[in-house]
Tab-separated table of C-alpha atoms and ligand atoms in Angstrom:
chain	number	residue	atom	x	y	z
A	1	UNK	CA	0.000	0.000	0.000
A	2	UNK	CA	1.301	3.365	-0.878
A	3	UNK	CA	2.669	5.245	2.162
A	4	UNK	CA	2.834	9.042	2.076
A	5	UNK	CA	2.763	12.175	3.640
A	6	UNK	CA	1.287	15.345	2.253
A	7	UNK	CA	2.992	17.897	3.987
A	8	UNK	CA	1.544	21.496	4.369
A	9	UNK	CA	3.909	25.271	4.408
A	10	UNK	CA	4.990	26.061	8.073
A	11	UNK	CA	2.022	28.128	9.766
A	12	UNK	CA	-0.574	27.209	7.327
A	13	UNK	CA	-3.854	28.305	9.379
A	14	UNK	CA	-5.999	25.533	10.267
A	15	UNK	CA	-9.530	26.225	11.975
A	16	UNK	CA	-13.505	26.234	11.341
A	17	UNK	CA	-15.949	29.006	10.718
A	18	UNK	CA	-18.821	29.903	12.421
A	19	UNK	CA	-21.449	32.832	12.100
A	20	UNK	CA	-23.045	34.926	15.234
A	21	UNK	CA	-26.838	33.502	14.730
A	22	UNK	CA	-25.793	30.046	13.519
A	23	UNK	CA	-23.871	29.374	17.092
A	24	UNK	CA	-25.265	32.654	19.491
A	25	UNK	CA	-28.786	31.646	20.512
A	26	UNK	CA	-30.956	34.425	21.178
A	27	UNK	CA	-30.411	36.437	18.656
A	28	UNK	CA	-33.624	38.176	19.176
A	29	UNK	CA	-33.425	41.663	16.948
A	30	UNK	CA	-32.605	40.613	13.916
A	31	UNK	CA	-34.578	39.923	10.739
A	32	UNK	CA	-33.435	36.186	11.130
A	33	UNK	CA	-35.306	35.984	14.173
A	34	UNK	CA	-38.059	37.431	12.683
A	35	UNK	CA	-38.074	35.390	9.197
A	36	UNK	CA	-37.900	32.688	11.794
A	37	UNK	CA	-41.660	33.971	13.539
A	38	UNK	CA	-43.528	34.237	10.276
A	39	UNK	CA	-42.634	30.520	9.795
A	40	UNK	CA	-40.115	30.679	7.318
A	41	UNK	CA	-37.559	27.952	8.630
A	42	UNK	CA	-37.832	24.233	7.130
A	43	UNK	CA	-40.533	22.120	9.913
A	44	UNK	CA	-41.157	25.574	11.588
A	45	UNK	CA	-37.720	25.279	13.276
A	46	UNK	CA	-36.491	27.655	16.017
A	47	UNK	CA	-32.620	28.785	15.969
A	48	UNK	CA	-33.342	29.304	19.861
A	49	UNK	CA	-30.391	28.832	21.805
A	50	UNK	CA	-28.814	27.648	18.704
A	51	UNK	CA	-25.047	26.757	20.197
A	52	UNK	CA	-25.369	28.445	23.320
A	53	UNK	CA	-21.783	30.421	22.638
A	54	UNK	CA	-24.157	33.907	24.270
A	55	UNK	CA	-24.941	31.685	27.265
A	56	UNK	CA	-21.062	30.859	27.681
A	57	UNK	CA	-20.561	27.275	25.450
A	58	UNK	CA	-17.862	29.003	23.148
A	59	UNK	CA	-15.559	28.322	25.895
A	60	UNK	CA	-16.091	24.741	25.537
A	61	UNK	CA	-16.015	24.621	22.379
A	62	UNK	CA	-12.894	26.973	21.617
A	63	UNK	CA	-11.269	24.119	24.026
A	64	UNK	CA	-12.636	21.556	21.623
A	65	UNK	CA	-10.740	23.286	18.494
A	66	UNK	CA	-7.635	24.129	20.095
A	67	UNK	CA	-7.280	19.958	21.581
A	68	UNK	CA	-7.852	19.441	18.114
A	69	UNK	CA	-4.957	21.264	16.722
A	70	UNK	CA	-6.262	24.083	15.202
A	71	UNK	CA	-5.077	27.423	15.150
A	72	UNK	CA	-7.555	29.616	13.934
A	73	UNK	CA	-11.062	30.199	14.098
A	74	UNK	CA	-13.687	32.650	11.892
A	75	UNK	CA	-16.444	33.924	13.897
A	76	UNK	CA	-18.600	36.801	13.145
A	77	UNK	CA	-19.988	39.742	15.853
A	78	UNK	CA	-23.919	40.249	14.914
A	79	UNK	CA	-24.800	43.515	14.543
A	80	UNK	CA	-27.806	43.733	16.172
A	81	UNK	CA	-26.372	42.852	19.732
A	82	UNK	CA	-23.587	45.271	19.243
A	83	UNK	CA	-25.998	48.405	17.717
A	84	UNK	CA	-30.201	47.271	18.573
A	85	UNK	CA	-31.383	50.371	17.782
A	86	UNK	CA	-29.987	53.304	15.662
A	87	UNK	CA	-28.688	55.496	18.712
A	88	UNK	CA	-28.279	52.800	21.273
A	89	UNK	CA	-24.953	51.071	21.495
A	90	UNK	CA	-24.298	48.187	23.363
A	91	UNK	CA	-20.892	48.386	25.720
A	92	UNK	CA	-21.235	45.127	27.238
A	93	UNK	CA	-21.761	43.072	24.001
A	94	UNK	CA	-18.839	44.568	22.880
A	95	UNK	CA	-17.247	43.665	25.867
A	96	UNK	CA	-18.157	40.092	25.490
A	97	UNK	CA	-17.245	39.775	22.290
A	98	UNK	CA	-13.333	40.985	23.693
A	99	UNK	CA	-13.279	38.340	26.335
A	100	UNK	CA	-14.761	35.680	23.124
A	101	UNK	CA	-11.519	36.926	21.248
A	102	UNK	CA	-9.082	36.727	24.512
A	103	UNK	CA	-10.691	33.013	24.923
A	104	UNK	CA	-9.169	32.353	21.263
A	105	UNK	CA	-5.880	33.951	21.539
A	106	UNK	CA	-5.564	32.127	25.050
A	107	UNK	CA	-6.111	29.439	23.637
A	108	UNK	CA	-3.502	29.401	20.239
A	109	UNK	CA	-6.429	30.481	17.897
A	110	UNK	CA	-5.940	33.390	15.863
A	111	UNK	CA	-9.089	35.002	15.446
A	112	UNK	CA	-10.620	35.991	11.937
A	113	UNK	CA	-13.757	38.260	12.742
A	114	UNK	CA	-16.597	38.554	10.044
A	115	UNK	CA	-18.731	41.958	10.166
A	116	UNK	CA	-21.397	40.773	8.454
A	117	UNK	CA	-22.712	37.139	8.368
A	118	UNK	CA	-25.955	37.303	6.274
A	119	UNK	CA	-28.146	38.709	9.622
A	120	UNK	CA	-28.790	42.657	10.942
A	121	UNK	CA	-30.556	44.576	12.928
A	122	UNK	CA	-34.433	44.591	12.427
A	123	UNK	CA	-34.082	48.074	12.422
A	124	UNK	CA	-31.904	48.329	9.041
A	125	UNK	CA	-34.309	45.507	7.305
A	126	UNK	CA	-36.913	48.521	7.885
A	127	UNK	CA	-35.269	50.889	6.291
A	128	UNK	CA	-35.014	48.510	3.857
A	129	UNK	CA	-32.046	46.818	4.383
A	130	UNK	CA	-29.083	46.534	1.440
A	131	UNK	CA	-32.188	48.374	-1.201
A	132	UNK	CA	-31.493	51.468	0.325
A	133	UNK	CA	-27.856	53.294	0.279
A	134	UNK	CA	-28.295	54.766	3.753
A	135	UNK	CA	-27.574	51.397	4.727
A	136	UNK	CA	-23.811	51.996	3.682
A	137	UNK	CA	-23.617	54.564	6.422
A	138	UNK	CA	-25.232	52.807	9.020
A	139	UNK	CA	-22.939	49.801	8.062
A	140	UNK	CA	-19.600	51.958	8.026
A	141	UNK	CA	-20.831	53.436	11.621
A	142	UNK	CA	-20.935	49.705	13.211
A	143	UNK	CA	-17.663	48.883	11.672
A	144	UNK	CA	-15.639	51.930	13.393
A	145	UNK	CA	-17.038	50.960	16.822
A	146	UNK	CA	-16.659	47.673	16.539
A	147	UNK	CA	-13.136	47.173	14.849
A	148	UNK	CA	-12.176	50.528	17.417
A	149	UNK	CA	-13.390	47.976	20.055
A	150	UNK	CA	-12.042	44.553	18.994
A	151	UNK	CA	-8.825	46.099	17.068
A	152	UNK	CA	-6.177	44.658	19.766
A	153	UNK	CA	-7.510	41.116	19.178
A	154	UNK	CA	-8.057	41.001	15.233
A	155	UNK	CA	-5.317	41.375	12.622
A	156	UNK	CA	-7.707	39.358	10.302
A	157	UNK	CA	-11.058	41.116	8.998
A	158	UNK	CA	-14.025	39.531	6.691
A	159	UNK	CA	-15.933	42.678	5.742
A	160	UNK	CA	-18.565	40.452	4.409
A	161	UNK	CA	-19.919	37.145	4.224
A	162	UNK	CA	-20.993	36.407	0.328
A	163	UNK	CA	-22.163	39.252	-0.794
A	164	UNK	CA	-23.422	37.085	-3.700
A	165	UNK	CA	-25.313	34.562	-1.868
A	166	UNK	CA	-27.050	37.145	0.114
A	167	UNK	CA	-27.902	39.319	-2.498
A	168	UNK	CA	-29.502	36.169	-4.331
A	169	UNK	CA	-31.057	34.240	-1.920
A	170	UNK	CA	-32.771	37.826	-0.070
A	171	UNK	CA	-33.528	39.053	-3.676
A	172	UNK	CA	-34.178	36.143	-6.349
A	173	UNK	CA	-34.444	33.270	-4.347
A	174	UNK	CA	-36.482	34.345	-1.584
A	175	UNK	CA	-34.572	31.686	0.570
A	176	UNK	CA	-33.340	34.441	2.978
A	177	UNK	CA	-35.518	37.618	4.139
A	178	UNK	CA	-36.928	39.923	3.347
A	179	UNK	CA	-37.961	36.906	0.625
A	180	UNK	CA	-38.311	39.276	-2.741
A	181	UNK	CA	-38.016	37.612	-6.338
A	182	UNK	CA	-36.791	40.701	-8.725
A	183	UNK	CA	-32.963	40.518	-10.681
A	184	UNK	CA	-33.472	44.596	-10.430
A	185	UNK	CA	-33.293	44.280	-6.479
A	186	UNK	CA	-30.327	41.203	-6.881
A	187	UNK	CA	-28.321	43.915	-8.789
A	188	UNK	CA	-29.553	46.730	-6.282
A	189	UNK	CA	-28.129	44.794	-3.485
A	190	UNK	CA	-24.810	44.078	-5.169
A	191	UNK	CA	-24.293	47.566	-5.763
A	192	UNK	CA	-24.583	48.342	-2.300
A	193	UNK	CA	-23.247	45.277	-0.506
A	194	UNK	CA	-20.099	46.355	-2.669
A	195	UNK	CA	-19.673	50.237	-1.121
A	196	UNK	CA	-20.320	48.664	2.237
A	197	UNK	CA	-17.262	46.500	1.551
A	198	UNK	CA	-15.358	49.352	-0.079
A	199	UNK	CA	-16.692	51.582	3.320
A	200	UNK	CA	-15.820	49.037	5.482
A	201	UNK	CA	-12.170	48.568	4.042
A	202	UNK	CA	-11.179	51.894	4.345
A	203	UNK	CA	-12.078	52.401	7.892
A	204	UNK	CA	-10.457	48.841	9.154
A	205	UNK	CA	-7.155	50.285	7.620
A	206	UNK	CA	-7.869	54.332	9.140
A	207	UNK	CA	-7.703	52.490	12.333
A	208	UNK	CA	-5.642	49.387	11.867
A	209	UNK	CA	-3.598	49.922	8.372
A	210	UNK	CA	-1.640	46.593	8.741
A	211	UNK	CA	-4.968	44.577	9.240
A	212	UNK	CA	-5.689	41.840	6.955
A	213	UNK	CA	-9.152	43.080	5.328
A	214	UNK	CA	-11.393	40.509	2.442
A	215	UNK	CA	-14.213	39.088	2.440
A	216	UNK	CA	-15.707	35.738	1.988
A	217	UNK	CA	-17.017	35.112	-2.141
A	218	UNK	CA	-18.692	31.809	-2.128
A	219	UNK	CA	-17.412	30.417	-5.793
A	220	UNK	CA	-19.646	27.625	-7.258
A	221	UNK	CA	-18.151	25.198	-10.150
A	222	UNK	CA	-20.968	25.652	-13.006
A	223	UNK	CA	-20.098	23.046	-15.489
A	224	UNK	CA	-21.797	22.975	-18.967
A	225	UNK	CA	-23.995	20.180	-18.780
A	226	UNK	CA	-22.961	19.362	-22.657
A	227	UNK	CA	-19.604	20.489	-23.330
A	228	UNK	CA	-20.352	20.515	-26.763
A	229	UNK	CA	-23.134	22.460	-26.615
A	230	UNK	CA	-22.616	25.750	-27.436
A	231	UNK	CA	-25.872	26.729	-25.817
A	232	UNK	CA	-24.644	24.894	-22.354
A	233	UNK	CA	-21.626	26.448	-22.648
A	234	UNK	CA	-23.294	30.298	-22.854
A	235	UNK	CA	-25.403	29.008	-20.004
A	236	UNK	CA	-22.594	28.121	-17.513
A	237	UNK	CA	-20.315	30.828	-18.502
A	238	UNK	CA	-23.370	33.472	-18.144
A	239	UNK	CA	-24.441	31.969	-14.480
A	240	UNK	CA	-20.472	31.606	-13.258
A	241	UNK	CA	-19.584	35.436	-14.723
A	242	UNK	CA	-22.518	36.713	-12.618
A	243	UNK	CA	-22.407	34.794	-9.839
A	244	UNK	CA	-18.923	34.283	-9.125
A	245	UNK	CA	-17.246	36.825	-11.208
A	246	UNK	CA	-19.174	39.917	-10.756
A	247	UNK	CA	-18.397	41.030	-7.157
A	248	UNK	CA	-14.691	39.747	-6.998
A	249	UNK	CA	-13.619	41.896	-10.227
A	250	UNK	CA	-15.322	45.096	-9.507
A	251	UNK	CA	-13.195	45.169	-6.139
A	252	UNK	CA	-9.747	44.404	-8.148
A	253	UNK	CA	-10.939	47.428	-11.118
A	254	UNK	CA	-13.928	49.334	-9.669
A	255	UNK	CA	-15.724	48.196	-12.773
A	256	UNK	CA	-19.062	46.449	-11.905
A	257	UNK	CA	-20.235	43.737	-14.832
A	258	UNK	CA	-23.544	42.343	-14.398
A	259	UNK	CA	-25.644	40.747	-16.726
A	260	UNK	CA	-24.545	43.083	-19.713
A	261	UNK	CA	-25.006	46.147	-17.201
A	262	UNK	CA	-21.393	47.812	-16.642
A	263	UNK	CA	-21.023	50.169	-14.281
A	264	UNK	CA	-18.098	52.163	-12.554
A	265	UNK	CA	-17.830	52.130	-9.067
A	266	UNK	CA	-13.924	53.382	-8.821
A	267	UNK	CA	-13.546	53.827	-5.049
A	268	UNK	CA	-13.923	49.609	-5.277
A	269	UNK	CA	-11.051	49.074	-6.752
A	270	UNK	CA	-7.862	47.646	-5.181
A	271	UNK	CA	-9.910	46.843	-1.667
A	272	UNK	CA	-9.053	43.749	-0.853
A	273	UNK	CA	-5.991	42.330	1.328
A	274	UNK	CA	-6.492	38.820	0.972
A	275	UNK	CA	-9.246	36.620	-0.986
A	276	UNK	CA	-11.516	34.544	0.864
A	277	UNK	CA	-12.945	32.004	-0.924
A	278	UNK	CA	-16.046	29.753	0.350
A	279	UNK	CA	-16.562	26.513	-1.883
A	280	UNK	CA	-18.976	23.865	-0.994
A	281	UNK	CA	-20.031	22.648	-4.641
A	282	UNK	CA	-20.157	22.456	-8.374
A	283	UNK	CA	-23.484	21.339	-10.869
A	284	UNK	CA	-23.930	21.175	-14.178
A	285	UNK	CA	-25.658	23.947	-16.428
A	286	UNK	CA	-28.173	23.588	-18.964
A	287	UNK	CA	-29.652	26.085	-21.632
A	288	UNK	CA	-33.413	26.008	-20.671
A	289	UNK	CA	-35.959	28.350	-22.769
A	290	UNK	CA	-38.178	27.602	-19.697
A	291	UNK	CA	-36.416	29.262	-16.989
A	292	UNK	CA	-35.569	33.177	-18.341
A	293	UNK	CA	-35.753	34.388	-14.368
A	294	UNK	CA	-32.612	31.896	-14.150
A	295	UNK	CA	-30.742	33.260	-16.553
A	296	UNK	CA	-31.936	30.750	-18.984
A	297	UNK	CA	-30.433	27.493	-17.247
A	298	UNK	CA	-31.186	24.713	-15.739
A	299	UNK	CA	-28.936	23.694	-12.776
A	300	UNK	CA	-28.514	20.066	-12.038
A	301	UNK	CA	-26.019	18.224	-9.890
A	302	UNK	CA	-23.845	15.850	-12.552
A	303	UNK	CA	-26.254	11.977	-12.474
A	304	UNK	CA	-23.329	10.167	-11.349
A	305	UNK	CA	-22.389	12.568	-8.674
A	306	UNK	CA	-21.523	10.997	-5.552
A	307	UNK	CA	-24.297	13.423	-3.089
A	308	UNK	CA	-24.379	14.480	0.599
A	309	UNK	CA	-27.452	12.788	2.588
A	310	UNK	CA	-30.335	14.854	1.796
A	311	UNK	CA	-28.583	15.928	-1.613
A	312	UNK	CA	-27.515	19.672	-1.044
A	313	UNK	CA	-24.357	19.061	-1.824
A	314	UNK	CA	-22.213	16.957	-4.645
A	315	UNK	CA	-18.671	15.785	-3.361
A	316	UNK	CA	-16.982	17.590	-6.737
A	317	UNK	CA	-13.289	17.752	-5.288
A	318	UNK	CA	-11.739	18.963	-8.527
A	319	UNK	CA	-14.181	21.706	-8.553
A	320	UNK	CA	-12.504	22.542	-5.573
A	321	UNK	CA	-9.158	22.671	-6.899
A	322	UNK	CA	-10.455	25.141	-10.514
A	323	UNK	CA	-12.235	27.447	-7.321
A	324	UNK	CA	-8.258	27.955	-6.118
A	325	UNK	CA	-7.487	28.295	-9.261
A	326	UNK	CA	-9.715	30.823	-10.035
A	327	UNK	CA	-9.258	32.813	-6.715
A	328	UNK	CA	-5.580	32.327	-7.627
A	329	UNK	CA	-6.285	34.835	-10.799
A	330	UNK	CA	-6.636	37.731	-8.566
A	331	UNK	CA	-3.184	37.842	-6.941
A	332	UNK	CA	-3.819	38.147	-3.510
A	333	UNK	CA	-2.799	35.554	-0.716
A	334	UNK	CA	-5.617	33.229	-0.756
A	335	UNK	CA	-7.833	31.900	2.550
A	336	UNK	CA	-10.075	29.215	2.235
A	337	UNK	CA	-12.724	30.761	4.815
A	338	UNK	CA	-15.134	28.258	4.163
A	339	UNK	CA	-15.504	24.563	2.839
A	340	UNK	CA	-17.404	21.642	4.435
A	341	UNK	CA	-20.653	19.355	3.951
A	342	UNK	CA	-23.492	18.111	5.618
A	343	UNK	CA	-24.051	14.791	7.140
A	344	UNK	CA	-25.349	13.499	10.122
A	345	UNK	CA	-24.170	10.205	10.409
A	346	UNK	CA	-20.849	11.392	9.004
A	347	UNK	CA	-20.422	8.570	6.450
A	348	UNK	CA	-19.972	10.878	3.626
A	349	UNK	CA	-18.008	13.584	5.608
A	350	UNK	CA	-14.624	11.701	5.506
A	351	UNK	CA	-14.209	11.383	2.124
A	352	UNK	CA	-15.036	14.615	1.492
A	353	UNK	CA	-12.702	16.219	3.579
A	354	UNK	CA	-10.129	13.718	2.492
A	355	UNK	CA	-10.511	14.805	-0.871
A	356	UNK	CA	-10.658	18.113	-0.662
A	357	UNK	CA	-7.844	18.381	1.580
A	358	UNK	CA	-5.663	16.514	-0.933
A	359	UNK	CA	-6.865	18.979	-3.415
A	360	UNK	CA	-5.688	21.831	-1.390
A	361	UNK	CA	-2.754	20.412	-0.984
A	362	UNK	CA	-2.580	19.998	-4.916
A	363	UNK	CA	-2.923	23.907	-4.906
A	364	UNK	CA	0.064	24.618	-2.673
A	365	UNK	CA	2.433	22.947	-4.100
A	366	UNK	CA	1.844	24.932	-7.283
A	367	UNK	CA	3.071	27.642	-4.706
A	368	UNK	CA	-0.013	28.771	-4.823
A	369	UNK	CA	-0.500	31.355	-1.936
A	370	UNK	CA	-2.720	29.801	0.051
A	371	UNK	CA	-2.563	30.897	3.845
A	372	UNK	CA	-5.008	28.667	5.798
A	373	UNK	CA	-8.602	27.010	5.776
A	374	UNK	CA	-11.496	26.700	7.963
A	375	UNK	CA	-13.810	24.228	8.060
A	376	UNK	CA	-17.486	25.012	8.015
A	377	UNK	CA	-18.370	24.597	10.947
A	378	UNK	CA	-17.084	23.025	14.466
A	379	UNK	CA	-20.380	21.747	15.683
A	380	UNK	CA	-23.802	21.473	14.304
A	381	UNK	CA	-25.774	24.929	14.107
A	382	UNK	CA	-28.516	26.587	12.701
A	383	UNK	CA	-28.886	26.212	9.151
A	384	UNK	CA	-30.667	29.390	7.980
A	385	UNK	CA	-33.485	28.391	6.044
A	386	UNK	CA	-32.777	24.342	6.241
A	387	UNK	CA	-32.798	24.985	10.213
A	388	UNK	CA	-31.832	21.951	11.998
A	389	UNK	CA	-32.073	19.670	9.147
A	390	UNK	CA	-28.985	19.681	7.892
A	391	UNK	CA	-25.745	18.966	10.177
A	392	UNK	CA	-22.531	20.799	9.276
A	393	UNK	CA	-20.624	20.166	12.492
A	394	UNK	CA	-17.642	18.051	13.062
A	395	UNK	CA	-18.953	17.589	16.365
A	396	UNK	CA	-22.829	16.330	16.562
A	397	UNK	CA	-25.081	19.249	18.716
A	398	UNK	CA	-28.700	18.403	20.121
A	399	UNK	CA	-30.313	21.971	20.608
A	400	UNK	CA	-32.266	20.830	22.991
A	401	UNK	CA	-29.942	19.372	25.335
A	402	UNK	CA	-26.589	21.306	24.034
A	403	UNK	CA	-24.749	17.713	24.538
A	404	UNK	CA	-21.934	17.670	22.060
A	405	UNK	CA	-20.847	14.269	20.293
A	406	UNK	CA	-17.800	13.727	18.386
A	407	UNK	CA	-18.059	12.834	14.962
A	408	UNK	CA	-15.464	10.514	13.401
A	409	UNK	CA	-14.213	13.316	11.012
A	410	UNK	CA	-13.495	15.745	14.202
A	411	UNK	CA	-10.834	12.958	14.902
A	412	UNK	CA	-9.814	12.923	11.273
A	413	UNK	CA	-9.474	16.792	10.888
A	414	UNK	CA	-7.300	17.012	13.796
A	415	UNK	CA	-4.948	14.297	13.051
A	416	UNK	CA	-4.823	16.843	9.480
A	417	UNK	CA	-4.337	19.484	12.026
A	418	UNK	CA	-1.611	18.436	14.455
A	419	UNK	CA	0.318	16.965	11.474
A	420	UNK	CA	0.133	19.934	9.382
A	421	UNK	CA	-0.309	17.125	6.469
A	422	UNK	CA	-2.855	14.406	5.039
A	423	UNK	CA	-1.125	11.226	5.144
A	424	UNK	CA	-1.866	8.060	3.401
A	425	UNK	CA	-2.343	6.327	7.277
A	426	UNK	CA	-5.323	9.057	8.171
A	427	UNK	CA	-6.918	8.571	5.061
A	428	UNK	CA	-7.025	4.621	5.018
A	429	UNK	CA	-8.188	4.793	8.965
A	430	UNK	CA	-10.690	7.298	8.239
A	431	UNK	CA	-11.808	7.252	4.213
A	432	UNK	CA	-10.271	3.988	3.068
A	433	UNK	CA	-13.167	4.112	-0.228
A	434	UNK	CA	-10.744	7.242	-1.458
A	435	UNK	CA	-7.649	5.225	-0.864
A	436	UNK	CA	-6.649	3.898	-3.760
A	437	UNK	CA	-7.745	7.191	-5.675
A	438	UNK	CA	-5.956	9.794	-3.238
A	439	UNK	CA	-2.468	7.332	-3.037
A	440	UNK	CA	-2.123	4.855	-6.344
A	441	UNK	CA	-0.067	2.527	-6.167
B	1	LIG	C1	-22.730	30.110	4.630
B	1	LIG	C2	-22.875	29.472	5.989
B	1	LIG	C3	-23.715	28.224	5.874
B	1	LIG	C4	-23.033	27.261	4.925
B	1	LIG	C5	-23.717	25.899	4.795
B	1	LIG	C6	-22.455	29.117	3.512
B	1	LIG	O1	-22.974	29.604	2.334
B	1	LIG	O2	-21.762	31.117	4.660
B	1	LIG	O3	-23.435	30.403	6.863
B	1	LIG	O4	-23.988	27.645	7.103
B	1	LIG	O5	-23.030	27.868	3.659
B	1	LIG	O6	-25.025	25.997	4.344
């Protein structure tokens, strides 16, 4: 049997990602909660305490990722604890957010703090949330008190958490609130999730100019569903140029290309530090007459695909490795701030990390500048819409009890961890089905 080790650069960051009202609980002002109360969550689910971490639980579970090896960990601050109402201001959430950041560095974790996690204030959602540009002021407002009040603990900055999934899912979708179907509002929403960024940016570097400052773009692999199709091929490259491409090149040129709309938003350009790059998937893309609101296409995951449990997500490893390859186009050092997979049992977990791990590791040794990744996510939490159906965690969570269970992969990421590498011994103890595929003989 082949025998190797898959060694990774000295310091590469290894941690999970979490977001304020996946892991908080009692997130009670924000339009989340509220989405939540007009029964918008799969089964009528409640995030409710969700994780607990407000009640005090991060502690344990900060222990759990530093015992594991890791050495970094993405949380976000929500916005609605640190600023409920327009002139109130919250000291003491603040506050507990320092002594959340202490508990990482305490604890060998360096921190990587997200501003803005798909959930705000109810109060901005009436003012219409990311359809009105007064938003951008409000936003830039929370940003200088909070980075002036977390700045000693955070070199690393995530200005926002995919701007494009948000701006889809809130505006096309109608997945997320405030649940509107209109491309106009999509492209309304990108506009001004991007000068929040650009807002954001400038004031984490007034304060802090060495801090690291990105955001997290969620790339998806759209394949043509025919290669030979011509029509396929206009379909995937249409879908990928707006989804994926849109946001991520207006920040490097301040030139915004939607959908055959070009605009100029100069101050954009050059705003990003790092790039943070979220991949969970890729599908297949068909030309379909019958779906125009789609951008004519029809999105399918590939038949032979190889599928989580309830079939969100397709284990497309080498979709993984053209998403670092695309991210690797725009120059910047490169942070994998989010990739993981649902499953419950954790049967289909393992092989998925395993081979996206090996992919990574693919990626650096083009010398690639890849700096870290985190795992999505360190224990089950609250899946948005999909509530408590689908389980992300490497660490099983019941809400009602807050018991924690290991999952095999938990034991398989830290072994990754500790060794800084993905050998050939983890991967036959803990995805021997991708043996013979990760290390031929
Ligand atoms: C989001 C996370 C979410 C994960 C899994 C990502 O798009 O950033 O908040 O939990 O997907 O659904």
């Amino acid at each position: 049997m082949a025998q190797a080790i898959l060694n990774f650069p000295r310091g590469f960051l290894w941690g999970t990602a979490t977001a304020s009202h996946q892991v908080e609980g009692n997130n009670l002002n924000n339009n989340w909660y509220a989405w939540e109360k007009s029964g918008h969550i799969i089964n009528r689910n409640a995030c409710g305490m969700a994780c607990d971490w407000w009640g005090g639980r991060w502690k344990e579970d900060f222990d759990r990722a530093a015992e594991s090896g890791q050495n970094a960990h993405r949380l976000s601050v929500e916005w609605s604890r640190i600023q409920p109402d327009l002139n109130r201001w919250d000291e003491e959430a603040l506050d507990y957010y320092r002594e959340m950041l202490r508990g990482l560095l305490e604890r060998g974790l360096t921190p990587m703090v997200t501003l803005h996690h798909f959930s705000e204030p109810l109060w901005i959602s009436e003012l219409g949330g990311w359809q009105n540009e007064a938003i951008v002021e409000h936003f830039a407002a929370f940003v200088r008190r909070t980075v002036e009040a977390l700045q000693e603990y955070v070199h690393w900055w995530c200005t926002i958490n995919e701007p494009n999934v948000y701006a889809v899912q809130a505006y096309l979708t109608a997945e997320f609130p405030p649940g509107k179907k209109s491309l106009a509002a999509v492209y309304k929403a990108i506009n001004t999730l991007i000068k929040g960024h650009v807002a954001a940016y400038q004031i984490i570097h007034e304060i802090q100019p060495e801090a690291k400052v990105g955001l997290a773009h969620q790339y998806r692999g759209f394949a043509p569903a025919k290669p030979i199709s011509p029509l396929d091929r206009w379909a995937a490259k249409t879908t990928s140029n707006a989804f994926n491409d849109a946001i991520p090149r207006a920040l490097v040129d301040g030139k915004l290309r939607f959908l055959g709309i070009r605009k100029r938003i100069s101050e954009a350009k050059g705003t990003q530090d790092f790039l943070g790059l979220n991949y969970y998937t890729r599908e297949n893309v068909a030309f379909s007459l019958l779906a125009p609101g789609e951008l004519f296409s029809k999105r399918f995951f590939s038949p032979e695909a190889d599928l989580s449990p309830s079939g969100f997500i397709a284990n497309e490893p080498e979709g993984f490795f053209q998403a670092l390859k695309w991210a690797k186009g725009f120059k910047l050092p490169i942070m994998v701030t989010e990739n993981g997979t649902e499953d419950a049992e954790d049967h289909f977990r393992p092989r998925y990390l395993a081979e996206h791990i090996h992919q990574l590791w693919h990626a650096v040794n083009f010398n690639w500048k890849i700096q870290g990744y985190f795992h999505w996510s360190l224990t089950d939490n609250f899946e948005w819409e999909r509530g408590w159906a689908q389980r992300f965690g490497l660490w099983e969570l019941n809400p009602a009890t807050q018991e924690r269970l290991k999952r095999p992969s938990a034991d398989f990421f830290a072994a990754i961890c500790q060794q800084n590498a993905l050998s050939s011994e983890m991967v036959s103890e803990y995805a021997p089905e991708v043996f013979a595929r990760l290390f031929p003989d």
